[in-house]
Amino acid sequence: MHEPLNARQIGLWRNAIYVIFTLCGFATATWISRTPAIRDTLGASTGQMGWIIFGLSIGSILGLLGAGHFIASKGGRFVMMNGLLIGAGGLAIIGVGSSFFTYAPVVFIGLAIFGFGVGICDVAMNVEGTMLERATKKSLLTGLHAAFSLGTFIGAVVGWYATKSHISVITHLSIVLILLVVLIVYLSRFVPKGTGQESKTDAGAPTLTTKERLAIWKEPRTLMLGIIILGMTFAEGSANDWLPLIMVDGYDTSPTTGSFVYGMFVAAMTIVRATGGILLDKFGRVAVLRASALSAIVGLLIVILGHNYIIASIGVVLWGFGAAFGFPVALSAAGDNPHGVAVRVGAVATAGYLAFLVGPPLLGMIGDSIGLRMALIVVLVGIVFAGFTSHAAKPIGENGQATTK
């Protein structure tokens, strides 16, 4: 940002970013909610569908790796808005590929484009969130990630209704595309230009060179924040992918009960994220992260060692409480120093998404040998490491020196 903003402008900026987080979650859930219909239309097997979805992973990783450079060059607003537009275009290609051509490679390409757009938007909106925290002097990222969770819930409900009402995939995705484009164009006016963009005036330092941007990935504090987000995101992603099966296979519950227990996990995370700003402002990042790690450790131990699903459900809630803070707090800490903020947030976010993408399949492979419940020991180890490195989230000033909490 190159000009100071008044309170009204900051308020409009904050509200716009909340909506954008919601839109990003909504768009993601839109695709997920129609995967059964797309699979059936393509006539793809489970293995073939896995390869098709791999396009999403490729696009997401490329977007995450390139986001820091794009933001440093063009600014957060440019990358965030164009990322959502690219993602909307990817949805259009998915719709066409699954409805008109019924050709799997087209869907693969659409998913790669969608993943790339959402990936760069994700980093950019988190950079906007960290800059908002600086402007308001309040902890906002946990609330913003709660908005993302709300968006996924809304997208899932809309997808369920579209499926139940026999609304075609192309019609559903086209409506979502139009909604995204209209809201992006409308919201862009409220987001200041140049957030996260490197210039010679930022923090009194010259523009970072490519070599300096790469060096940021090796900074001790950035690496430790990466460990925090790896451990906590592994805990979150593992629950998203495996918790219903853990309850069904590990505790002999019905699929309905397994889904309900997973709903408890999501609800616990969403509630904590929605109210987390108050806790962070009162107790600070380090104390909250340590308490989160402890909660997740206790919760996982209960799930691993429990003897009935009711006790295990209590553990799941504690697990959800503990996993809620890692991602947003680590990203908030990565944005403390405005010089190189886009690269740091991008590096830490990439670590988090690698845990999302790689961690759950790894857990599945281990679970084949020792069972999913016992495989959670790997998640437990990751959280222990995250807890031990929590001190890295201590706030620093623009000069890189630690401040308070």
CSV table of C-alpha atoms in Angstrom, one decimal:
chain,number,residue,atom,x,y,z
A,1,MET,CA,0.0,0.0,0.0
A,2,HIS,CA,1.3,3.4,-0.9
A,3,GLU,CA,-1.3,5.7,0.6
A,4,PRO,CA,-2.7,5.6,4.2
A,5,LEU,CA,-6.3,4.3,4.4
A,6,ASN,CA,-8.9,5.8,6.7
A,7,ALA,CA,-11.1,3.6,9.0
A,8,ARG,CA,-13.9,3.3,6.4
A,9,GLN,CA,-11.6,2.2,3.7
A,10,ILE,CA,-10.0,-0.4,6.0
A,11,GLY,CA,-13.4,-1.7,7.0
A,12,LEU,CA,-14.5,-2.1,3.3
A,13,TRP,CA,-11.1,-3.8,2.6
A,14,ARG,CA,-11.6,-6.2,5.5
A,15,ASN,CA,-15.2,-7.1,4.5
A,16,ALA,CA,-14.1,-7.7,0.9
A,17,ILE,CA,-11.4,-10.1,2.0
A,18,TYR,CA,-13.8,-11.9,4.2
A,19,VAL,CA,-16.1,-12.4,1.1
A,20,ILE,CA,-13.1,-13.5,-1.0
A,21,PHE,CA,-12.1,-16.1,1.5
A,22,THR,CA,-15.7,-17.4,1.5
A,23,LEU,CA,-15.8,-17.4,-2.4
A,24,CYS,CA,-12.6,-19.4,-2.5
A,25,GLY,CA,-14.0,-22.0,-0.2
A,26,PHE,CA,-17.3,-22.0,-2.1
A,27,ALA,CA,-15.6,-22.5,-5.5
A,28,THR,CA,-13.5,-25.4,-4.0
A,29,ALA,CA,-16.6,-27.1,-2.6
A,30,THR,CA,-18.5,-26.6,-5.9
A,31,TRP,CA,-16.0,-28.9,-7.7
A,32,ILE,CA,-15.8,-31.4,-4.9
A,33,SER,CA,-19.6,-31.7,-4.6
A,34,ARG,CA,-20.0,-32.7,-8.3
A,35,THR,CA,-17.1,-35.2,-8.4
A,36,PRO,CA,-19.5,-38.2,-8.3
A,37,ALA,CA,-21.6,-36.9,-11.2
A,38,ILE,CA,-18.4,-36.0,-13.2
A,39,ARG,CA,-17.0,-39.5,-12.6
A,40,ASP,CA,-20.2,-41.1,-13.8
A,41,THR,CA,-20.4,-39.0,-16.9
A,42,LEU,CA,-16.8,-39.7,-17.8
A,43,GLY,CA,-17.3,-43.4,-17.0
A,44,ALA,CA,-14.0,-43.2,-15.0
A,45,SER,CA,-12.8,-45.9,-12.6
A,46,THR,CA,-11.6,-44.9,-9.1
A,47,GLY,CA,-8.0,-45.2,-10.3
A,48,GLN,CA,-8.7,-43.1,-13.5
A,49,MET,CA,-10.4,-40.5,-11.3
A,50,GLY,CA,-7.4,-40.3,-9.1
A,51,TRP,CA,-5.2,-39.4,-12.2
A,52,ILE,CA,-7.8,-36.8,-13.3
A,53,ILE,CA,-7.8,-35.2,-9.9
A,54,PHE,CA,-4.0,-35.2,-10.0
A,55,GLY,CA,-4.4,-32.3,-12.4
A,56,LEU,CA,-5.7,-30.2,-9.5
A,57,SER,CA,-2.6,-31.1,-7.4
A,58,ILE,CA,-0.2,-30.1,-10.2
A,59,GLY,CA,-2.0,-26.8,-10.8
A,60,SER,CA,-2.2,-26.0,-7.1
A,61,ILE,CA,1.5,-26.6,-6.5
A,62,LEU,CA,2.5,-24.5,-9.5
A,63,GLY,CA,0.3,-21.7,-8.3
A,64,LEU,CA,1.6,-21.8,-4.7
A,65,LEU,CA,5.3,-21.9,-5.9
A,66,GLY,CA,4.8,-19.0,-8.3
A,67,ALA,CA,2.4,-16.8,-6.1
A,68,GLY,CA,5.2,-15.1,-4.2
A,69,HIS,CA,6.9,-13.8,-7.3
A,70,PHE,CA,3.6,-12.7,-8.9
A,71,ILE,CA,2.5,-10.8,-5.8
A,72,ALA,CA,5.9,-9.2,-5.4
A,73,SER,CA,5.7,-8.0,-9.0
A,74,LYS,CA,2.0,-7.2,-9.4
A,75,GLY,CA,0.6,-6.8,-5.9
A,76,GLY,CA,-2.0,-8.9,-4.0
A,77,ARG,CA,-5.1,-7.4,-5.5
A,78,PHE,CA,-4.0,-8.2,-9.1
A,79,VAL,CA,-3.0,-11.8,-8.2
A,80,MET,CA,-6.0,-12.5,-6.0
A,81,MET,CA,-8.7,-11.2,-8.4
A,82,ASN,CA,-7.0,-12.8,-11.5
A,83,GLY,CA,-6.5,-16.0,-9.6
A,84,LEU,CA,-10.2,-16.3,-8.9
A,85,LEU,CA,-11.0,-15.4,-12.6
A,86,ILE,CA,-8.6,-18.1,-13.7
A,87,GLY,CA,-10.2,-20.5,-11.3
A,88,ALA,CA,-13.6,-19.7,-12.6
A,89,GLY,CA,-12.3,-20.4,-16.1
A,90,GLY,CA,-11.1,-23.7,-14.9
A,91,LEU,CA,-14.6,-24.5,-13.6
A,92,ALA,CA,-15.9,-23.7,-17.1
A,93,ILE,CA,-13.5,-26.1,-18.8
A,94,ILE,CA,-14.4,-28.8,-16.2
A,95,GLY,CA,-18.1,-28.3,-17.0
A,96,VAL,CA,-17.5,-28.4,-20.8
A,97,GLY,CA,-15.2,-31.4,-20.5
A,98,SER,CA,-17.6,-33.4,-18.4
A,99,SER,CA,-20.8,-32.4,-20.2
A,100,PHE,CA,-20.2,-31.9,-23.9
A,101,PHE,CA,-17.0,-33.7,-24.8
A,102,THR,CA,-17.1,-36.2,-21.9
A,103,TYR,CA,-13.3,-36.3,-22.4
A,104,ALA,CA,-11.1,-36.9,-19.3
A,105,PRO,CA,-8.1,-34.9,-20.5
A,106,VAL,CA,-10.2,-31.8,-20.8
A,107,VAL,CA,-11.4,-32.2,-17.2
A,108,PHE,CA,-7.7,-32.8,-16.2
A,109,ILE,CA,-6.7,-29.5,-17.9
A,110,GLY,CA,-9.6,-27.7,-16.3
A,111,LEU,CA,-8.7,-28.9,-12.9
A,112,ALA,CA,-5.0,-27.9,-13.4
A,113,ILE,CA,-6.2,-24.4,-14.4
A,114,PHE,CA,-8.6,-24.3,-11.5
A,115,GLY,CA,-5.9,-25.4,-9.1
A,116,PHE,CA,-3.4,-22.8,-10.4
A,117,GLY,CA,-5.9,-20.0,-10.0
A,118,VAL,CA,-7.1,-21.0,-6.6
A,119,GLY,CA,-3.4,-21.6,-5.5
A,120,ILE,CA,-2.2,-18.1,-6.4
A,121,CYS,CA,-5.4,-16.6,-5.0
A,122,ASP,CA,-4.9,-18.4,-1.7
A,123,VAL,CA,-1.5,-17.0,-1.1
A,124,ALA,CA,-2.6,-13.5,-2.2
A,125,MET,CA,-5.6,-13.4,0.0
A,126,ASN,CA,-3.5,-14.6,3.0
A,127,VAL,CA,-1.0,-11.8,2.2
A,128,GLU,CA,-4.0,-9.4,2.2
A,129,GLY,CA,-5.0,-10.9,5.6
A,130,THR,CA,-1.6,-10.3,7.1
A,131,MET,CA,-1.5,-6.7,5.9
A,132,LEU,CA,-5.0,-6.2,7.3
A,133,GLU,CA,-3.8,-7.4,10.6
A,134,ARG,CA,-1.1,-4.8,10.5
A,135,ALA,CA,-3.5,-2.1,9.5
A,136,THR,CA,-6.1,-2.9,12.2
A,137,LYS,CA,-3.6,-4.2,14.9
A,138,LYS,CA,-6.0,-7.2,15.4
A,139,SER,CA,-5.8,-10.9,14.8
A,140,LEU,CA,-8.0,-11.6,11.7
A,141,LEU,CA,-6.6,-14.6,9.9
A,142,THR,CA,-8.3,-17.2,12.0
A,143,GLY,CA,-11.6,-15.5,11.3
A,144,LEU,CA,-10.8,-15.3,7.6
A,145,HIS,CA,-10.1,-19.0,7.5
A,146,ALA,CA,-13.4,-19.5,9.3
A,147,ALA,CA,-15.0,-17.7,6.4
A,148,PHE,CA,-13.3,-20.1,4.0
A,149,SER,CA,-14.8,-23.0,6.0
A,150,LEU,CA,-18.2,-21.3,5.8
A,151,GLY,CA,-17.7,-21.0,2.1
A,152,THR,CA,-17.0,-24.8,1.7
A,153,PHE,CA,-20.1,-25.5,3.8
A,154,ILE,CA,-22.3,-23.3,1.6
A,155,GLY,CA,-20.7,-24.8,-1.6
A,156,ALA,CA,-21.4,-28.3,-0.3
A,157,VAL,CA,-25.0,-27.5,0.5
A,158,VAL,CA,-25.6,-25.9,-2.9
A,159,GLY,CA,-23.9,-28.9,-4.6
A,160,TRP,CA,-26.1,-31.3,-2.6
A,161,TYR,CA,-29.2,-29.3,-3.7
A,162,ALA,CA,-28.1,-29.2,-7.4
A,163,THR,CA,-27.5,-33.0,-7.3
A,164,LYS,CA,-30.8,-33.7,-5.6
A,165,SER,CA,-32.6,-31.4,-8.1
A,166,HIS,CA,-30.9,-33.1,-11.1
A,167,ILE,CA,-29.3,-29.8,-12.2
A,168,SER,CA,-26.6,-30.6,-14.7
A,169,VAL,CA,-23.0,-30.1,-13.9
A,170,ILE,CA,-22.6,-27.5,-16.7
A,171,THR,CA,-25.6,-25.5,-15.5
A,172,HIS,CA,-24.4,-25.6,-11.9
A,173,LEU,CA,-20.8,-24.6,-12.7
A,174,SER,CA,-21.9,-21.9,-15.2
A,175,ILE,CA,-24.0,-20.2,-12.5
A,176,VAL,CA,-21.1,-20.4,-10.0
A,177,LEU,CA,-18.8,-19.0,-12.7
A,178,ILE,CA,-21.1,-16.0,-13.3
A,179,LEU,CA,-21.4,-15.4,-9.6
A,180,LEU,CA,-17.6,-15.4,-9.1
A,181,VAL,CA,-17.0,-13.0,-12.0
A,182,VAL,CA,-19.6,-10.5,-10.9
A,183,LEU,CA,-18.5,-10.5,-7.3
A,184,ILE,CA,-14.8,-10.3,-8.2
A,185,VAL,CA,-15.4,-7.3,-10.4
A,186,TYR,CA,-17.5,-5.7,-7.6
A,187,LEU,CA,-15.1,-6.4,-4.7
A,188,SER,CA,-11.9,-5.4,-6.5
A,189,ARG,CA,-12.7,-1.7,-5.9
A,190,PHE,CA,-12.5,-2.1,-2.1
A,191,VAL,CA,-9.0,-3.8,-2.1
A,192,PRO,CA,-6.1,-1.3,-2.1
A,193,LYS,CA,-3.7,-1.6,-5.0
A,194,GLY,CA,-0.2,-3.0,-4.5
A,195,THR,CA,-0.5,-4.9,-1.2
A,196,GLY,CA,2.6,-7.2,-0.9
A,197,GLN,CA,4.2,-5.6,-4.0
A,198,GLU,CA,7.9,-5.0,-3.6
A,199,SER,CA,9.2,-1.5,-4.2
A,200,LYS,CA,12.3,0.4,-3.2
A,201,THR,CA,10.2,2.3,-0.6
A,202,ASP,CA,8.9,-0.7,1.2
A,203,ALA,CA,10.3,-0.9,4.7
A,204,GLY,CA,13.1,1.4,3.6
A,205,ALA,CA,14.7,-1.5,1.7
A,206,PRO,CA,15.4,-2.1,-2.0
A,207,THR,CA,13.4,-4.6,-4.1
A,208,LEU,CA,14.3,-8.2,-3.5
A,209,THR,CA,16.3,-10.0,-6.2
A,210,THR,CA,15.3,-13.5,-7.4
A,211,LYS,CA,18.3,-14.9,-5.4
A,212,GLU,CA,17.1,-13.1,-2.2
A,213,ARG,CA,13.6,-14.4,-2.7
A,214,LEU,CA,14.9,-17.9,-2.9
A,215,ALA,CA,17.0,-17.3,0.2
A,216,ILE,CA,13.9,-16.5,2.2
A,217,TRP,CA,12.9,-20.2,1.9
A,218,LYS,CA,16.1,-21.0,3.9
A,219,GLU,CA,15.5,-18.5,6.8
A,220,PRO,CA,15.5,-20.3,10.1
A,221,ARG,CA,12.2,-18.6,11.2
A,222,THR,CA,10.5,-19.4,7.9
A,223,LEU,CA,11.6,-23.0,8.1
A,224,MET,CA,10.3,-23.3,11.7
A,225,LEU,CA,7.0,-21.7,10.7
A,226,GLY,CA,6.9,-24.3,7.9
A,227,ILE,CA,7.3,-27.1,10.5
A,228,ILE,CA,4.4,-25.6,12.5
A,229,ILE,CA,2.1,-25.5,9.5
A,230,LEU,CA,3.2,-28.9,8.3
A,231,GLY,CA,2.4,-30.6,11.6
A,232,MET,CA,-0.9,-28.8,12.1
A,233,THR,CA,-2.1,-29.0,8.5
A,234,PHE,CA,-1.2,-32.7,8.4
A,235,ALA,CA,-3.5,-33.1,11.4
A,236,GLU,CA,-6.3,-31.2,9.6
A,237,GLY,CA,-5.9,-32.9,6.3
A,238,SER,CA,-5.7,-36.4,7.8
A,239,ALA,CA,-9.1,-35.8,9.5
A,240,ASN,CA,-10.6,-34.4,6.3
A,241,ASP,CA,-9.6,-37.5,4.3
A,242,TRP,CA,-9.7,-40.3,6.9
A,243,LEU,CA,-11.7,-39.5,10.0
A,244,PRO,CA,-15.0,-41.1,8.8
A,245,LEU,CA,-13.2,-44.3,7.9
A,246,ILE,CA,-11.2,-44.2,11.1
A,247,MET,CA,-14.5,-44.3,13.0
A,248,VAL,CA,-16.1,-46.9,10.8
A,249,ASP,CA,-13.1,-49.3,10.7
A,250,GLY,CA,-11.5,-48.5,14.0
A,251,TYR,CA,-14.6,-48.3,16.2
A,252,ASP,CA,-17.1,-50.3,14.1
A,253,THR,CA,-19.6,-47.5,13.7
A,254,SER,CA,-22.0,-47.0,10.8
A,255,PRO,CA,-21.0,-44.7,7.9
A,256,THR,CA,-23.6,-42.2,9.1
A,257,THR,CA,-22.0,-42.1,12.6
A,258,GLY,CA,-18.6,-41.7,11.0
A,259,SER,CA,-19.8,-38.7,8.9
A,260,PHE,CA,-21.4,-37.2,12.0
A,261,VAL,CA,-18.2,-37.4,14.0
A,262,TYR,CA,-16.3,-35.8,11.1
A,263,GLY,CA,-18.9,-33.0,11.3
A,264,MET,CA,-18.0,-32.6,14.9
A,265,PHE,CA,-14.4,-32.1,13.9
A,266,VAL,CA,-15.3,-29.5,11.3
A,267,ALA,CA,-17.6,-27.7,13.7
A,268,ALA,CA,-14.9,-27.6,16.4
A,269,MET,CA,-12.4,-26.1,13.9
A,270,THR,CA,-14.9,-23.5,12.5
A,271,ILE,CA,-16.0,-22.3,16.0
A,272,VAL,CA,-12.4,-22.0,17.2
A,273,ARG,CA,-11.4,-20.1,14.1
A,274,ALA,CA,-14.4,-17.8,14.3
A,275,THR,CA,-13.5,-16.8,17.9
A,276,GLY,CA,-9.7,-17.3,17.7
A,277,GLY,CA,-8.9,-13.6,17.2
A,278,ILE,CA,-9.9,-12.9,20.8
A,279,LEU,CA,-7.7,-15.6,22.2
A,280,LEU,CA,-4.7,-14.5,20.0
A,281,ASP,CA,-5.0,-10.9,21.0
A,282,LYS,CA,-5.2,-11.8,24.7
A,283,PHE,CA,-2.7,-14.5,25.0
A,284,GLY,CA,-0.5,-14.2,22.0
A,285,ARG,CA,0.5,-16.6,19.2
A,286,VAL,CA,3.0,-18.7,21.1
A,287,ALA,CA,0.8,-19.6,24.0
A,288,VAL,CA,-2.2,-20.3,21.8
A,289,LEU,CA,-0.1,-22.5,19.5
A,290,ARG,CA,1.3,-24.5,22.4
A,291,ALA,CA,-2.2,-24.9,23.9
A,292,SER,CA,-3.4,-26.0,20.4
A,293,ALA,CA,-0.7,-28.6,20.1
A,294,LEU,CA,-1.5,-29.9,23.6
A,295,SER,CA,-5.2,-30.2,22.7
A,296,ALA,CA,-4.5,-32.0,19.4
A,297,ILE,CA,-2.0,-34.4,21.2
A,298,VAL,CA,-4.5,-35.3,23.9
A,299,GLY,CA,-7.3,-35.6,21.3
A,300,LEU,CA,-5.3,-37.9,19.1
A,301,LEU,CA,-4.2,-40.1,22.0
A,302,ILE,CA,-7.8,-40.5,23.0
A,303,VAL,CA,-8.7,-41.5,19.4
A,304,ILE,CA,-5.8,-43.9,19.1
A,305,LEU,CA,-6.2,-45.6,22.5
A,306,GLY,CA,-9.9,-45.2,23.0
A,307,HIS,CA,-12.2,-48.2,23.5
A,308,ASN,CA,-15.5,-46.8,22.3
A,309,TYR,CA,-16.6,-44.2,19.7
A,310,ILE,CA,-18.3,-41.9,22.3
A,311,ILE,CA,-15.0,-41.4,24.1
A,312,ALA,CA,-13.2,-41.2,20.8
A,313,SER,CA,-15.7,-38.4,19.7
A,314,ILE,CA,-14.5,-36.3,22.6
A,315,GLY,CA,-11.0,-36.8,21.4
A,316,VAL,CA,-12.1,-35.8,17.9
A,317,VAL,CA,-13.4,-32.5,19.2
A,318,LEU,CA,-10.1,-31.8,21.0
A,319,TRP,CA,-8.3,-32.8,17.8
A,320,GLY,CA,-10.4,-30.2,15.9
A,321,PHE,CA,-9.7,-27.5,18.5
A,322,GLY,CA,-6.0,-28.2,18.3
A,323,ALA,CA,-5.8,-28.2,14.5
A,324,ALA,CA,-7.7,-25.0,14.0
A,325,PHE,CA,-4.9,-22.4,14.7
A,326,GLY,CA,-1.9,-23.8,12.9
A,327,PHE,CA,-2.5,-22.7,9.4
A,328,PRO,CA,-3.8,-19.1,9.9
A,329,VAL,CA,-1.4,-18.3,12.8
A,330,ALA,CA,1.7,-19.5,10.9
A,331,LEU,CA,0.7,-17.4,7.9
A,332,SER,CA,0.1,-14.5,10.1
A,333,ALA,CA,3.6,-14.8,11.6
A,334,ALA,CA,5.1,-15.2,8.1
A,335,GLY,CA,3.7,-11.7,7.3
A,336,ASP,CA,5.3,-9.8,10.2
A,337,ASN,CA,8.0,-8.3,8.1
A,338,PRO,CA,6.5,-6.4,5.1
A,339,HIS,CA,9.8,-6.7,3.2
A,340,GLY,CA,9.4,-10.0,1.3
A,341,VAL,CA,6.0,-10.7,2.8
A,342,ALA,CA,4.6,-12.3,-0.3
A,343,VAL,CA,7.5,-14.8,-0.6
A,344,ARG,CA,7.4,-15.7,3.1
A,345,VAL,CA,3.7,-16.2,3.1
A,346,GLY,CA,4.0,-18.2,-0.1
A,347,ALA,CA,6.7,-20.4,1.3
A,348,VAL,CA,4.8,-21.2,4.5
A,349,ALA,CA,1.6,-21.7,2.6
A,350,THR,CA,3.3,-24.1,0.2
A,351,ALA,CA,4.5,-26.2,3.2
A,352,GLY,CA,0.9,-26.3,4.5
A,353,TYR,CA,-0.6,-27.4,1.2
A,354,LEU,CA,2.1,-30.0,0.6
A,355,ALA,CA,1.0,-31.5,4.0
A,356,PHE,CA,-2.6,-31.4,2.7
A,357,LEU,CA,-1.7,-33.1,-0.6
A,358,VAL,CA,1.0,-35.6,0.5
A,359,GLY,CA,0.2,-36.3,4.1
A,360,PRO,CA,-3.2,-38.1,3.8
A,361,PRO,CA,-2.1,-40.5,1.1
A,362,LEU,CA,1.0,-41.3,3.2
A,363,LEU,CA,-1.3,-42.0,6.1
A,364,GLY,CA,-3.3,-44.3,4.0
A,365,MET,CA,-0.3,-46.3,2.9
A,366,ILE,CA,0.8,-46.7,6.6
A,367,GLY,CA,-2.7,-47.5,7.6
A,368,ASP,CA,-2.7,-50.5,5.1
A,369,SER,CA,0.0,-52.1,7.3
A,370,ILE,CA,-0.9,-51.2,10.9
A,371,GLY,CA,-4.5,-49.8,10.7
A,372,LEU,CA,-5.6,-46.2,10.4
A,373,ARG,CA,-5.9,-45.6,14.2
A,374,MET,CA,-2.3,-46.6,14.8
A,375,ALA,CA,-1.2,-44.7,11.7
A,376,LEU,CA,-2.3,-41.5,13.5
A,377,ILE,CA,0.9,-41.9,15.6
A,378,VAL,CA,2.6,-40.3,12.6
A,379,VAL,CA,0.3,-37.3,12.8
A,380,LEU,CA,0.9,-37.2,16.6
A,381,VAL,CA,4.7,-36.9,15.9
A,382,GLY,CA,4.1,-34.0,13.5
A,383,ILE,CA,2.1,-32.1,16.1
A,384,VAL,CA,4.8,-32.6,18.7
A,385,PHE,CA,7.3,-31.0,16.4
A,386,ALA,CA,4.9,-28.2,15.7
A,387,GLY,CA,4.5,-27.6,19.4
A,388,PHE,CA,8.3,-27.5,20.0
A,389,THR,CA,8.8,-24.9,17.2
A,390,SER,CA,5.8,-22.7,18.3
A,391,HIS,CA,8.2,-20.0,19.6
A,392,ALA,CA,9.0,-19.2,16.0
A,393,ALA,CA,5.6,-17.5,15.7
A,394,LYS,CA,6.6,-14.8,18.2
A,395,PRO,CA,5.9,-11.5,16.5
A,396,ILE,CA,8.8,-9.5,15.0
A,397,GLY,CA,9.0,-5.9,14.0
A,398,GLU,CA,9.8,-4.6,10.6
A,399,ASN,CA,13.5,-4.7,11.6
A,400,GLY,CA,13.2,-8.4,12.2
A,401,GLN,CA,13.5,-8.2,16.0
A,402,ALA,CA,11.1,-10.0,18.3
A,403,THR,CA,8.4,-8.0,20.0
A,404,THR,CA,5.9,-9.3,22.5
A,405,LYS,CA,3.9,-12.5,22.8
